[in-house]
PDB file of N, CA and C and ligand atoms in Angstrom:
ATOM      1  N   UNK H   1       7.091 -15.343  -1.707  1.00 55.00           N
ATOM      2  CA  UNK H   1       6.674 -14.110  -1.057  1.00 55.00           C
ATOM      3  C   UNK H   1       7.864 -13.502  -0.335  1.00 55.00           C
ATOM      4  N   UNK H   2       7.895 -12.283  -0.395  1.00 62.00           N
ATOM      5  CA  UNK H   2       9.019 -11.464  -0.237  1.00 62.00           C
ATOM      6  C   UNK H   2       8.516 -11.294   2.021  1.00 62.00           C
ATOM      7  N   UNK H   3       9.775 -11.147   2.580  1.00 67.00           N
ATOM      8  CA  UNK H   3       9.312 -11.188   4.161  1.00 67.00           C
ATOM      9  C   UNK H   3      10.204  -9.478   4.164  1.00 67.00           C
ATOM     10  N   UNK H   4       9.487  -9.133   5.022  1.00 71.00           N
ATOM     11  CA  UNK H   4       9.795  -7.717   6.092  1.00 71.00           C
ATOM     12  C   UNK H   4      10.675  -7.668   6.539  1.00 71.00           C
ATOM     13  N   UNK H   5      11.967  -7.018   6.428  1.00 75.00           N
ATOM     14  CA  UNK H   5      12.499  -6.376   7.760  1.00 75.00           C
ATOM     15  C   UNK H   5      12.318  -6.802   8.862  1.00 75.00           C
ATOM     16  N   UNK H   6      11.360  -6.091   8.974  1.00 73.00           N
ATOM     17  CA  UNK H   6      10.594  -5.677  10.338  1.00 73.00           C
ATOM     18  C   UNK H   6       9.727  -6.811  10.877  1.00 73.00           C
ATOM     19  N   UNK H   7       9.119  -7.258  10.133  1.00 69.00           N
ATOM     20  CA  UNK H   7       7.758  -8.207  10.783  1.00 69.00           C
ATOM     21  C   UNK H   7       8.602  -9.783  11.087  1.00 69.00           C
ATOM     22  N   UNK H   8       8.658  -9.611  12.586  1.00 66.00           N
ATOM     23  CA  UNK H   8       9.099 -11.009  12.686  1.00 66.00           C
ATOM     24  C   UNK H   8      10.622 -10.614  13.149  1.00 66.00           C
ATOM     25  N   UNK H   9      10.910  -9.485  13.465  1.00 73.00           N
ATOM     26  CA  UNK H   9      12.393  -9.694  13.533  1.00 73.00           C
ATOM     27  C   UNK H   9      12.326  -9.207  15.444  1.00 73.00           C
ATOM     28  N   UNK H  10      11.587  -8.887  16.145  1.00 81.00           N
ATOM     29  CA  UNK H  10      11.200  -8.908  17.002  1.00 81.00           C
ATOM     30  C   UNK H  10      11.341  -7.600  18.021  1.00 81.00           C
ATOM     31  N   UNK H  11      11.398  -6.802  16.699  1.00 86.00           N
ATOM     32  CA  UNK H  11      11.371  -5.377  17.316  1.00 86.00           C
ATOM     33  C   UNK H  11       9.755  -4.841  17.437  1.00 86.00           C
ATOM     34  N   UNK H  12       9.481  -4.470  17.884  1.00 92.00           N
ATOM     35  CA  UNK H  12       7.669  -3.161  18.692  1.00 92.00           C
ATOM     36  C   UNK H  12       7.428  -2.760  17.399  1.00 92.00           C
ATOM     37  N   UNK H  13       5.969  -2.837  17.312  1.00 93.00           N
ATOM     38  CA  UNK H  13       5.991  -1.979  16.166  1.00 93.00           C
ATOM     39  C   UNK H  13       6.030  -0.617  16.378  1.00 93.00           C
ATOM     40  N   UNK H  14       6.352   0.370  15.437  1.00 95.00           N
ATOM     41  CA  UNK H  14       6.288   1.244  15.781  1.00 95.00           C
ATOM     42  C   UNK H  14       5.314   2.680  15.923  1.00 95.00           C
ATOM     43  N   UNK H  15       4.253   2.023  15.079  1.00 97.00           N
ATOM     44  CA  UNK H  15       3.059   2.107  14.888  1.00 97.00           C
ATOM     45  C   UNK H  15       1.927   1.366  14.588  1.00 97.00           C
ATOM     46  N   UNK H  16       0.501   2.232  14.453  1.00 98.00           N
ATOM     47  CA  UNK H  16      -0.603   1.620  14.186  1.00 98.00           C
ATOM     48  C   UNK H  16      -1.125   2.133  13.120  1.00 98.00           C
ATOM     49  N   UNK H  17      -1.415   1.702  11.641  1.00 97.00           N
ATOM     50  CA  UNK H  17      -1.749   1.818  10.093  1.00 97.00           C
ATOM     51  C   UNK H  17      -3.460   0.740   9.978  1.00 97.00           C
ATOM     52  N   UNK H  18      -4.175   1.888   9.276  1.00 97.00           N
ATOM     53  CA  UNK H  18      -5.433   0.444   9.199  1.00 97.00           C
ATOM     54  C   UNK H  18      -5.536  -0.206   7.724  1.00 97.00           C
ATOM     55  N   UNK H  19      -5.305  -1.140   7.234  1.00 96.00           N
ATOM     56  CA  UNK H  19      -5.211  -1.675   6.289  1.00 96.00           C
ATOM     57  C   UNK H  19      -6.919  -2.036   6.054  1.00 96.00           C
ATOM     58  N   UNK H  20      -7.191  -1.485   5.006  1.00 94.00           N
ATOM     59  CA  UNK H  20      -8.665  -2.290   4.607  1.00 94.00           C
ATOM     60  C   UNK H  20      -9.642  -2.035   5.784  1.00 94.00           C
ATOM     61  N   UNK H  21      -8.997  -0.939   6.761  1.00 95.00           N
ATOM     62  CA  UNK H  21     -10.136  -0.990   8.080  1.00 95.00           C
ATOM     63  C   UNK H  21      -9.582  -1.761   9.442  1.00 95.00           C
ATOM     64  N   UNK H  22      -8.464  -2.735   8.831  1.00 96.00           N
ATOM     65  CA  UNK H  22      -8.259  -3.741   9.996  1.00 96.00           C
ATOM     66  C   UNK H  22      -6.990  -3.046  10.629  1.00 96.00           C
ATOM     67  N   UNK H  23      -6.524  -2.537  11.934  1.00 97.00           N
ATOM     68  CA  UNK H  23      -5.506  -2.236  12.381  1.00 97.00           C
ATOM     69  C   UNK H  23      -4.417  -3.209  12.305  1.00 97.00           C
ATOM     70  N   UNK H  24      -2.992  -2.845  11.606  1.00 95.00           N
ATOM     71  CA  UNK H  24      -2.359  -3.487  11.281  1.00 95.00           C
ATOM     72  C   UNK H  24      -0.953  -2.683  11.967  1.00 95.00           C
ATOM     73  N   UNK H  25       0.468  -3.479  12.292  1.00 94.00           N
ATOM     74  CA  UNK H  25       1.085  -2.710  13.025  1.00 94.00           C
ATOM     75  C   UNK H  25       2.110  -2.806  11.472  1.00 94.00           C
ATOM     76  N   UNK H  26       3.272  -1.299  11.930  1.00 94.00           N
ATOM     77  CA  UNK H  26       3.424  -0.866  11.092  1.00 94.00           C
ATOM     78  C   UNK H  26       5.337  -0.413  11.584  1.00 94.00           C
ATOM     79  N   UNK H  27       6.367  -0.295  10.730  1.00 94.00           N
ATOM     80  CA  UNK H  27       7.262   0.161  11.234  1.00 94.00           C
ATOM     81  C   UNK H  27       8.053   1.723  10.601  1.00 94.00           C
ATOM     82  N   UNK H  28       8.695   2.298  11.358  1.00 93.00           N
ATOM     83  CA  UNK H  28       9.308   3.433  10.778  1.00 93.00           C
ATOM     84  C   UNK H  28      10.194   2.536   9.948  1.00 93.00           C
ATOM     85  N   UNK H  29      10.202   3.718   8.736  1.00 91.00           N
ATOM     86  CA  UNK H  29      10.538   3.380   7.511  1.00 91.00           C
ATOM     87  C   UNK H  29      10.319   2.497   6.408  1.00 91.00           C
ATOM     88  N   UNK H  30       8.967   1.761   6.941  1.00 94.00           N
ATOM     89  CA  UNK H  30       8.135   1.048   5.709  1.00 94.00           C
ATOM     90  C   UNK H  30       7.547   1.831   5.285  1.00 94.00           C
ATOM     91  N   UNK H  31       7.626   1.593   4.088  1.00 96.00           N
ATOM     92  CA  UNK H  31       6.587   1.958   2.632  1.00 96.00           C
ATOM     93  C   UNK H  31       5.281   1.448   2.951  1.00 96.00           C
ATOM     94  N   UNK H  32       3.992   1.980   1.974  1.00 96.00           N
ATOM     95  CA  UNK H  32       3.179   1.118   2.094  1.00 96.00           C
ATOM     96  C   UNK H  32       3.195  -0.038   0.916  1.00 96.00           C
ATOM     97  N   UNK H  33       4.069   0.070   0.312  1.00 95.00           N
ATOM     98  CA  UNK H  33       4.429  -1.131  -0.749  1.00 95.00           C
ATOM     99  C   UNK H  33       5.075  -2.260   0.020  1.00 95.00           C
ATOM    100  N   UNK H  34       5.619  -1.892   0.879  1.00 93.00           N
ATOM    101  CA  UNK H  34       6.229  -3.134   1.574  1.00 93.00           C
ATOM    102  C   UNK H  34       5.523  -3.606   2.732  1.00 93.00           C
ATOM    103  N   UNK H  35       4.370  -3.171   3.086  1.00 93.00           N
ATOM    104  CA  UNK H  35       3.519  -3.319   3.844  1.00 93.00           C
ATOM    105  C   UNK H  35       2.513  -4.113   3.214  1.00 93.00           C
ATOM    106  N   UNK H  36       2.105  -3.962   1.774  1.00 93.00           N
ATOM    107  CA  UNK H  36       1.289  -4.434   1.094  1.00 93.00           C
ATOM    108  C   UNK H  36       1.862  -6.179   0.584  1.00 93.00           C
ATOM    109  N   UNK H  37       3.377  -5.847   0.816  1.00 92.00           N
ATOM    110  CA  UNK H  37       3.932  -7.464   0.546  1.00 92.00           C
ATOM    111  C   UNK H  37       3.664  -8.525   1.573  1.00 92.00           C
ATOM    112  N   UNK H  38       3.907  -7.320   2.831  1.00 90.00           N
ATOM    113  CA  UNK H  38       3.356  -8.107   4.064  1.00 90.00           C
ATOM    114  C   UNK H  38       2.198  -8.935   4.298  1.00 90.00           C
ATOM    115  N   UNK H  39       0.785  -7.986   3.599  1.00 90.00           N
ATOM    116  CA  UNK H  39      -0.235  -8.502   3.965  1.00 90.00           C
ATOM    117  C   UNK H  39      -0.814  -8.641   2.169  1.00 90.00           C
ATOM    118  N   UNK H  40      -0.825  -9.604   1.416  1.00 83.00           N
ATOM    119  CA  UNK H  40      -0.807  -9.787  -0.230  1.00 83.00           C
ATOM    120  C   UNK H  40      -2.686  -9.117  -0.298  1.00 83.00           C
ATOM    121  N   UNK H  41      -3.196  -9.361   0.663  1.00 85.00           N
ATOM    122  CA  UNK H  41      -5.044  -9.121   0.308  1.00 85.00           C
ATOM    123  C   UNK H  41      -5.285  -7.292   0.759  1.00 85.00           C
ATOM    124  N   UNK H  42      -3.802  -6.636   0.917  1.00 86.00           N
ATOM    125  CA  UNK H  42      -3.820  -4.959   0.234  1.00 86.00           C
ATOM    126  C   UNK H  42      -3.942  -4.882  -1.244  1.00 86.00           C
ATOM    127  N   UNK H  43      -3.301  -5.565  -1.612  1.00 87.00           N
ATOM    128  CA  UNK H  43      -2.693  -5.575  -3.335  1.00 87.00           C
ATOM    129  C   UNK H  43      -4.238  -5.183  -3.950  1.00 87.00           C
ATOM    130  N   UNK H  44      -4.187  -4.945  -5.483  1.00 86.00           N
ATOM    131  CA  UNK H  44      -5.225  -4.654  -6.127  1.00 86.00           C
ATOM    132  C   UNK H  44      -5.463  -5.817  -7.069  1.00 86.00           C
ATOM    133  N   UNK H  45      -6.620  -5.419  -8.188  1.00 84.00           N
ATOM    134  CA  UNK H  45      -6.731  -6.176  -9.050  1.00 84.00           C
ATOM    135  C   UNK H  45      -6.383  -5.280 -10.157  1.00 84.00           C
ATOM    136  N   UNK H  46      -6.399  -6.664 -11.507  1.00 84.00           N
ATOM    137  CA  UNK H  46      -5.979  -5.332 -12.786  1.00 84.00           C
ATOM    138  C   UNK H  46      -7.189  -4.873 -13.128  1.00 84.00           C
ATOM    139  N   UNK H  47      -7.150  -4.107 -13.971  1.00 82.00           N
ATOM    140  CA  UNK H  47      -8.089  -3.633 -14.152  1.00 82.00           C
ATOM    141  C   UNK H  47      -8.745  -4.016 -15.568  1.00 82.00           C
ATOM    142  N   UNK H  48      -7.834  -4.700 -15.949  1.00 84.00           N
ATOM    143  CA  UNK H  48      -7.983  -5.671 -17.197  1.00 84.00           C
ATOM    144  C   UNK H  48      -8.231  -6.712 -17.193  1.00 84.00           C
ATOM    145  N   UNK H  49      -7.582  -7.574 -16.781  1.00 86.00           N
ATOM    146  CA  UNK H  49      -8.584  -8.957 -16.437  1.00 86.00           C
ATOM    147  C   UNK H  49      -8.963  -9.376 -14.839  1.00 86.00           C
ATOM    148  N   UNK H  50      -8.488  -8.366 -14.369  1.00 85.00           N
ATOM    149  CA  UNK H  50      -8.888  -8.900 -12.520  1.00 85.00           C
ATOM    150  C   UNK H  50      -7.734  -9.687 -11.945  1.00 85.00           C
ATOM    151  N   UNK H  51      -6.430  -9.920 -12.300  1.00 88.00           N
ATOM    152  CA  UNK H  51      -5.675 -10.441 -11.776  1.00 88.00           C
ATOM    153  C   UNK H  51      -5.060 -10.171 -10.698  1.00 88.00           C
ATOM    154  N   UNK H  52      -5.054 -10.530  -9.602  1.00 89.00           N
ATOM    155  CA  UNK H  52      -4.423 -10.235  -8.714  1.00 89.00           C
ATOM    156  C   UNK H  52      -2.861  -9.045  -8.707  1.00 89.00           C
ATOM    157  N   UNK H  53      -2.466  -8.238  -7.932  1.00 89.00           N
ATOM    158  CA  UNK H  53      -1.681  -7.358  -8.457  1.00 89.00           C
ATOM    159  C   UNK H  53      -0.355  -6.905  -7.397  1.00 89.00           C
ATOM    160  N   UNK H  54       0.096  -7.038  -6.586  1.00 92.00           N
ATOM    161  CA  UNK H  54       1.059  -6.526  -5.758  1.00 92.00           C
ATOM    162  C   UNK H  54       2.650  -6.158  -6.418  1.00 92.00           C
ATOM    163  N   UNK H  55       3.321  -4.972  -5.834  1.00 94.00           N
ATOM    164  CA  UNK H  55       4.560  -3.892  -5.988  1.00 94.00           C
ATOM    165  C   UNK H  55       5.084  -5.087  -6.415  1.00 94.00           C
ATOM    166  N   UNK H  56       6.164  -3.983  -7.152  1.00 94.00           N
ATOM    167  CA  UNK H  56       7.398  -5.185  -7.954  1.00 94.00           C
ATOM    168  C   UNK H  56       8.319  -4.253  -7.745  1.00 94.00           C
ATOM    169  N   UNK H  57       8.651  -2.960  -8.511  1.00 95.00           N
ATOM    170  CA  UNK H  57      10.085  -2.468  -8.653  1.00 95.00           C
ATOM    171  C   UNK H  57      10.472  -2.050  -7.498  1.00 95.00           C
ATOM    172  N   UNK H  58       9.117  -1.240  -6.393  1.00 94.00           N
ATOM    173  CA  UNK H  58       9.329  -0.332  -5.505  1.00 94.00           C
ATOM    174  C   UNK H  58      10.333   0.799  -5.533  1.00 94.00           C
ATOM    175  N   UNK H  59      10.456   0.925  -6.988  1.00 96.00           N
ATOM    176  CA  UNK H  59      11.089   2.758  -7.064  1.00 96.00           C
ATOM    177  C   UNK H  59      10.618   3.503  -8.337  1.00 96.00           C
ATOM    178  N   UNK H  60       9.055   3.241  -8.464  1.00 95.00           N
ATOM    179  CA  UNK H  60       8.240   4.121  -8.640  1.00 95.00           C
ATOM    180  C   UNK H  60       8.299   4.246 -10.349  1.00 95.00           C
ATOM    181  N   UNK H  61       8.184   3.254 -10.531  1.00 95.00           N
ATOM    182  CA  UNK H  61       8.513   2.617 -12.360  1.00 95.00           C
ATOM    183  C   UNK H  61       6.629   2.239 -12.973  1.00 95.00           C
ATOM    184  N   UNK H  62       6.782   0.696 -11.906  1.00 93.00           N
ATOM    185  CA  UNK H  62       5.907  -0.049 -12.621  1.00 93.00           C
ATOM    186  C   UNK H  62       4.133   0.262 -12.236  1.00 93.00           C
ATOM    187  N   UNK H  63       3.665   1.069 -11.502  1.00 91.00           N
ATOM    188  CA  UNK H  63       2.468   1.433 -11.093  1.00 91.00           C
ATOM    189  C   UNK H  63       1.886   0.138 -10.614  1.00 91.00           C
ATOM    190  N   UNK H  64       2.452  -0.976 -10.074  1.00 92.00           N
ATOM    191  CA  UNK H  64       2.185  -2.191  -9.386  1.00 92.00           C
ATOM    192  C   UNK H  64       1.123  -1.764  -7.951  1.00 92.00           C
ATOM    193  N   UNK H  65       1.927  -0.560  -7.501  1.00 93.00           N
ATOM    194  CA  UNK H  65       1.498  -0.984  -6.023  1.00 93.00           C
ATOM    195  C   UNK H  65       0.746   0.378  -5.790  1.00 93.00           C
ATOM    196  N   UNK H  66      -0.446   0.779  -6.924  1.00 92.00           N
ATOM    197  CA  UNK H  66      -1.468   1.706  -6.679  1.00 92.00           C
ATOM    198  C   UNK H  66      -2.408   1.255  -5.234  1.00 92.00           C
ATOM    199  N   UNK H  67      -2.405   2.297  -4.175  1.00 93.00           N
ATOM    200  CA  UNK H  67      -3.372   1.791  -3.528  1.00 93.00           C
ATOM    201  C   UNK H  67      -4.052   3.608  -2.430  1.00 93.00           C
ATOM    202  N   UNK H  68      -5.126   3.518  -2.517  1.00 93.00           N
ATOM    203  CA  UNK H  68      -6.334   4.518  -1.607  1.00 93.00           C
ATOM    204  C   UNK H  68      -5.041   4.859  -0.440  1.00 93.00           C
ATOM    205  N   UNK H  69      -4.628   5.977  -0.588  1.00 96.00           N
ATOM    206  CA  UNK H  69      -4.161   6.224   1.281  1.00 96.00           C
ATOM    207  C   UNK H  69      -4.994   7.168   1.986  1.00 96.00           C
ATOM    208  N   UNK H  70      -5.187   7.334   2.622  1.00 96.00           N
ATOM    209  CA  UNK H  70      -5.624   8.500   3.003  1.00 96.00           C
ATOM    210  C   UNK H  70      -6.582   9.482   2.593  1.00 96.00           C
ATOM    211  N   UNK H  71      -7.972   8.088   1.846  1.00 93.00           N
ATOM    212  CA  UNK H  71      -8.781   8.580   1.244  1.00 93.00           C
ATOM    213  C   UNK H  71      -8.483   9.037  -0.465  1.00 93.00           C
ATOM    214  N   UNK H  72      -6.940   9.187  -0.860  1.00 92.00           N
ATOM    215  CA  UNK H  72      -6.605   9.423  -2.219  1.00 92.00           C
ATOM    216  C   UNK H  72      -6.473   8.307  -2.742  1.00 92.00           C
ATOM    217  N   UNK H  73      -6.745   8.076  -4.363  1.00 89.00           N
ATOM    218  CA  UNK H  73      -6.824   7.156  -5.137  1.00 89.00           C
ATOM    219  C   UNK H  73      -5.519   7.316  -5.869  1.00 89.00           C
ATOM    220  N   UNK H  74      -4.804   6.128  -6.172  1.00 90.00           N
ATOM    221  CA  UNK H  74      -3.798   6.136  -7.253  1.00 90.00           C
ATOM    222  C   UNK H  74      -2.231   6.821  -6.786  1.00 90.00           C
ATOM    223  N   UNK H  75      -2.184   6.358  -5.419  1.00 94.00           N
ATOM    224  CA  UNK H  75      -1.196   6.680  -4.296  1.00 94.00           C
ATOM    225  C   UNK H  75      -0.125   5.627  -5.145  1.00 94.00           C
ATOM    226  N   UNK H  76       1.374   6.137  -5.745  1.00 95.00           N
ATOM    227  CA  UNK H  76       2.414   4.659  -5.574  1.00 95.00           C
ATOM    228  C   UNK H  76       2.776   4.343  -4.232  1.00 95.00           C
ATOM    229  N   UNK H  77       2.386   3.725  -3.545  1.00 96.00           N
ATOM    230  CA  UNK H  77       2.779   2.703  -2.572  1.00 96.00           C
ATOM    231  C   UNK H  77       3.862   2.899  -1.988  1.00 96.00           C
ATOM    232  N   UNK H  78       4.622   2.422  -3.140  1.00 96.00           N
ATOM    233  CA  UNK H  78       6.311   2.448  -2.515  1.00 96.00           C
ATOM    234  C   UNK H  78       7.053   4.327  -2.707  1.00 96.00           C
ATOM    235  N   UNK H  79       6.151   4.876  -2.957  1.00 97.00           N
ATOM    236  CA  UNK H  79       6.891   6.493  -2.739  1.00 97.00           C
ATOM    237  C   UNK H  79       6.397   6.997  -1.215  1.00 97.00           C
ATOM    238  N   UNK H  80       5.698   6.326  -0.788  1.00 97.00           N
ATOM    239  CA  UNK H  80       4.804   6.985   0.528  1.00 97.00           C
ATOM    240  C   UNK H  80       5.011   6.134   1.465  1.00 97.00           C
ATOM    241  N   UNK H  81       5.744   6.742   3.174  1.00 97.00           N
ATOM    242  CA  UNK H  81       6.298   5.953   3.871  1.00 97.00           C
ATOM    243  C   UNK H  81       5.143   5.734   4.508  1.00 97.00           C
ATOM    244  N   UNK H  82       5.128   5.176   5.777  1.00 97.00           N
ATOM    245  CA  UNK H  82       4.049   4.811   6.377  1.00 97.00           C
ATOM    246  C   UNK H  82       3.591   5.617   7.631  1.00 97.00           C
ATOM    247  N   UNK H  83       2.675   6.162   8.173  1.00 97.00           N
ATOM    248  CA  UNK H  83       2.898   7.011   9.477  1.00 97.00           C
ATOM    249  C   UNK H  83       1.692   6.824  10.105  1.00 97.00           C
ATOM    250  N   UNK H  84       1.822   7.290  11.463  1.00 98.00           N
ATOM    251  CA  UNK H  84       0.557   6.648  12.480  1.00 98.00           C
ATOM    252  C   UNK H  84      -0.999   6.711  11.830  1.00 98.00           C
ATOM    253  N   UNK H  85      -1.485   5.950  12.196  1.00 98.00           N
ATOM    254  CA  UNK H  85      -2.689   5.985  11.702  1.00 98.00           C
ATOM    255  C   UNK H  85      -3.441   6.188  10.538  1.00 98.00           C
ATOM    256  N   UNK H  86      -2.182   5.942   9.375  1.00 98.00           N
ATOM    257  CA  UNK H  86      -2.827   6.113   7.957  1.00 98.00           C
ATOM    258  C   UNK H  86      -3.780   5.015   7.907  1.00 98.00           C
ATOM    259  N   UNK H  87      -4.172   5.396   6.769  1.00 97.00           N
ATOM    260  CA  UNK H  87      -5.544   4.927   6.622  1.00 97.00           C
ATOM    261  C   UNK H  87      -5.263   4.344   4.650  1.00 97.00           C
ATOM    262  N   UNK H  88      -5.261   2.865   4.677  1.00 96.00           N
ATOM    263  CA  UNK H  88      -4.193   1.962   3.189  1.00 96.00           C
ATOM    264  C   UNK H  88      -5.931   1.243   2.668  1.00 96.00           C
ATOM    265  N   UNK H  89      -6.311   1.537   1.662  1.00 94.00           N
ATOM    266  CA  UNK H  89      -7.546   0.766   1.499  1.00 94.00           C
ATOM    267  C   UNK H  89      -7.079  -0.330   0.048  1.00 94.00           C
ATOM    268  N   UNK H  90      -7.392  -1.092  -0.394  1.00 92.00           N
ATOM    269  CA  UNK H  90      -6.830  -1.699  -1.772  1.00 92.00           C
ATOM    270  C   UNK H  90      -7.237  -0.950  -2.966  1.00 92.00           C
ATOM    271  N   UNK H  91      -7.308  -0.657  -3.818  1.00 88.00           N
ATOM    272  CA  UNK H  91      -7.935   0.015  -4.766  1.00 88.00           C
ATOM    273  C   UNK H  91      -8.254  -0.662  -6.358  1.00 88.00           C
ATOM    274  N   UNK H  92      -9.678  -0.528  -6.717  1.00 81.00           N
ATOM    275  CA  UNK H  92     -10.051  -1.820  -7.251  1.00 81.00           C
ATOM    276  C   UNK H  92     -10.636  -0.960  -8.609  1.00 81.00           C
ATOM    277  N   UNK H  93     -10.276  -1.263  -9.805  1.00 74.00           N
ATOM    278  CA  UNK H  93     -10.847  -0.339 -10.961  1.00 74.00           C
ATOM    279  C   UNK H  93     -10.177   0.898 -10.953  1.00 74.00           C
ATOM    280  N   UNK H  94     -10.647   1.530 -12.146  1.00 71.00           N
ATOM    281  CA  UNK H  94     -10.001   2.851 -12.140  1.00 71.00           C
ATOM    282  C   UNK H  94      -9.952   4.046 -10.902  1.00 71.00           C
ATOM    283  N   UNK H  95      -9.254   4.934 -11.221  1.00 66.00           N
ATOM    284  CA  UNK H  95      -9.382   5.790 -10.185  1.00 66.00           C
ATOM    285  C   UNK H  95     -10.465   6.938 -10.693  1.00 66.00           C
ATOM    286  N   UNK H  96     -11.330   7.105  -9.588  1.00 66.00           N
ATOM    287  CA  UNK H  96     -12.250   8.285 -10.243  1.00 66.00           C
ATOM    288  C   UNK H  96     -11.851   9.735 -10.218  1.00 66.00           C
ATOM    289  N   UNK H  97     -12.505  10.399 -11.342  1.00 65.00           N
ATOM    290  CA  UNK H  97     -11.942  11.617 -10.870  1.00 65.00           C
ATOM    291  C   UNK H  97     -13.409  12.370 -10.616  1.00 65.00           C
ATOM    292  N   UNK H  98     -13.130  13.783 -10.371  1.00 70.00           N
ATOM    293  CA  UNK H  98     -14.278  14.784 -10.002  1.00 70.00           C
ATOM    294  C   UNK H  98     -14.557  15.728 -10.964  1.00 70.00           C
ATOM    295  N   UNK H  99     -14.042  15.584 -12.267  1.00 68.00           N
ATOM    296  CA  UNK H  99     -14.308  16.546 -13.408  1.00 68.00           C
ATOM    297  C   UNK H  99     -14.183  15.403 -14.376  1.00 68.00           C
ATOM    298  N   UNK H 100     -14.762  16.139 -15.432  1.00 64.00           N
ATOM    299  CA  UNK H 100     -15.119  15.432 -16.849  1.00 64.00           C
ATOM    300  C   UNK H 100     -13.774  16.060 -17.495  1.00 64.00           C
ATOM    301  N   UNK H 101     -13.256  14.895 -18.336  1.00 58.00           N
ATOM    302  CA  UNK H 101     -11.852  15.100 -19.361  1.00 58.00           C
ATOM    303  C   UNK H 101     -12.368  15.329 -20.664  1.00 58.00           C
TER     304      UNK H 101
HETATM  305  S1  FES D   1       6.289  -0.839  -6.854  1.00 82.60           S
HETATM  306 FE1  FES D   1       6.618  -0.168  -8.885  1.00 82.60          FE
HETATM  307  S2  FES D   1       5.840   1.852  -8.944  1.00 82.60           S
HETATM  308 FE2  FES D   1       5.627   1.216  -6.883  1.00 82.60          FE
END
């Protein structure tokens, strides 16, 4: 497992992010991909066999680190920094949409 920067190095966080609902502290200039390494039970499942799923390239290649921000589905993770009070849910199955294709 990959460790933070930030978590553990004994700087404040610099914010407050709710992961899954649970307030989680958060630093300027994390991603939520690297936030999601932090805490592995953000990550998703596949959507193919259910395997467990967390970021790999973090520069917006491998669609690893899809996750709900801010109420949107199918967020990359690692393109979106982190800021007060977002709101990171895991995201499980496809993403829905609101019109028929
Ligand atoms: S970690 Fe690969 S696209 Fe985000």
């Amino acid at each position: 497992m990959l460790k933070s920067l930030f978590d553990g190095s004994g700087k404040k966080p610099d914010m407050t992010v709710y992961v899954n609902g649970a307030e989680t502290p958060a630093w300027e200039g994390e991603t939520v991909a690297g936030l999601m390494l932090r805490l592995p039970e953000a990550g998703r499942a596949s959507t193919v066999g259910g395997d467990p799923r967390l970021p790999y390239c973090q520069m917006g290649v491998c669609f690893e680190c899809l996750a709900i921000v801010d109420g949107v589905a199918s967020r990359q993770g690692c393109l979106v920094p982190v800021r007060q009070g977002m709101r990171i849910d895991s995201q499980h199955g496809k993403r829905e949409t609101t019109y028929d294709l």
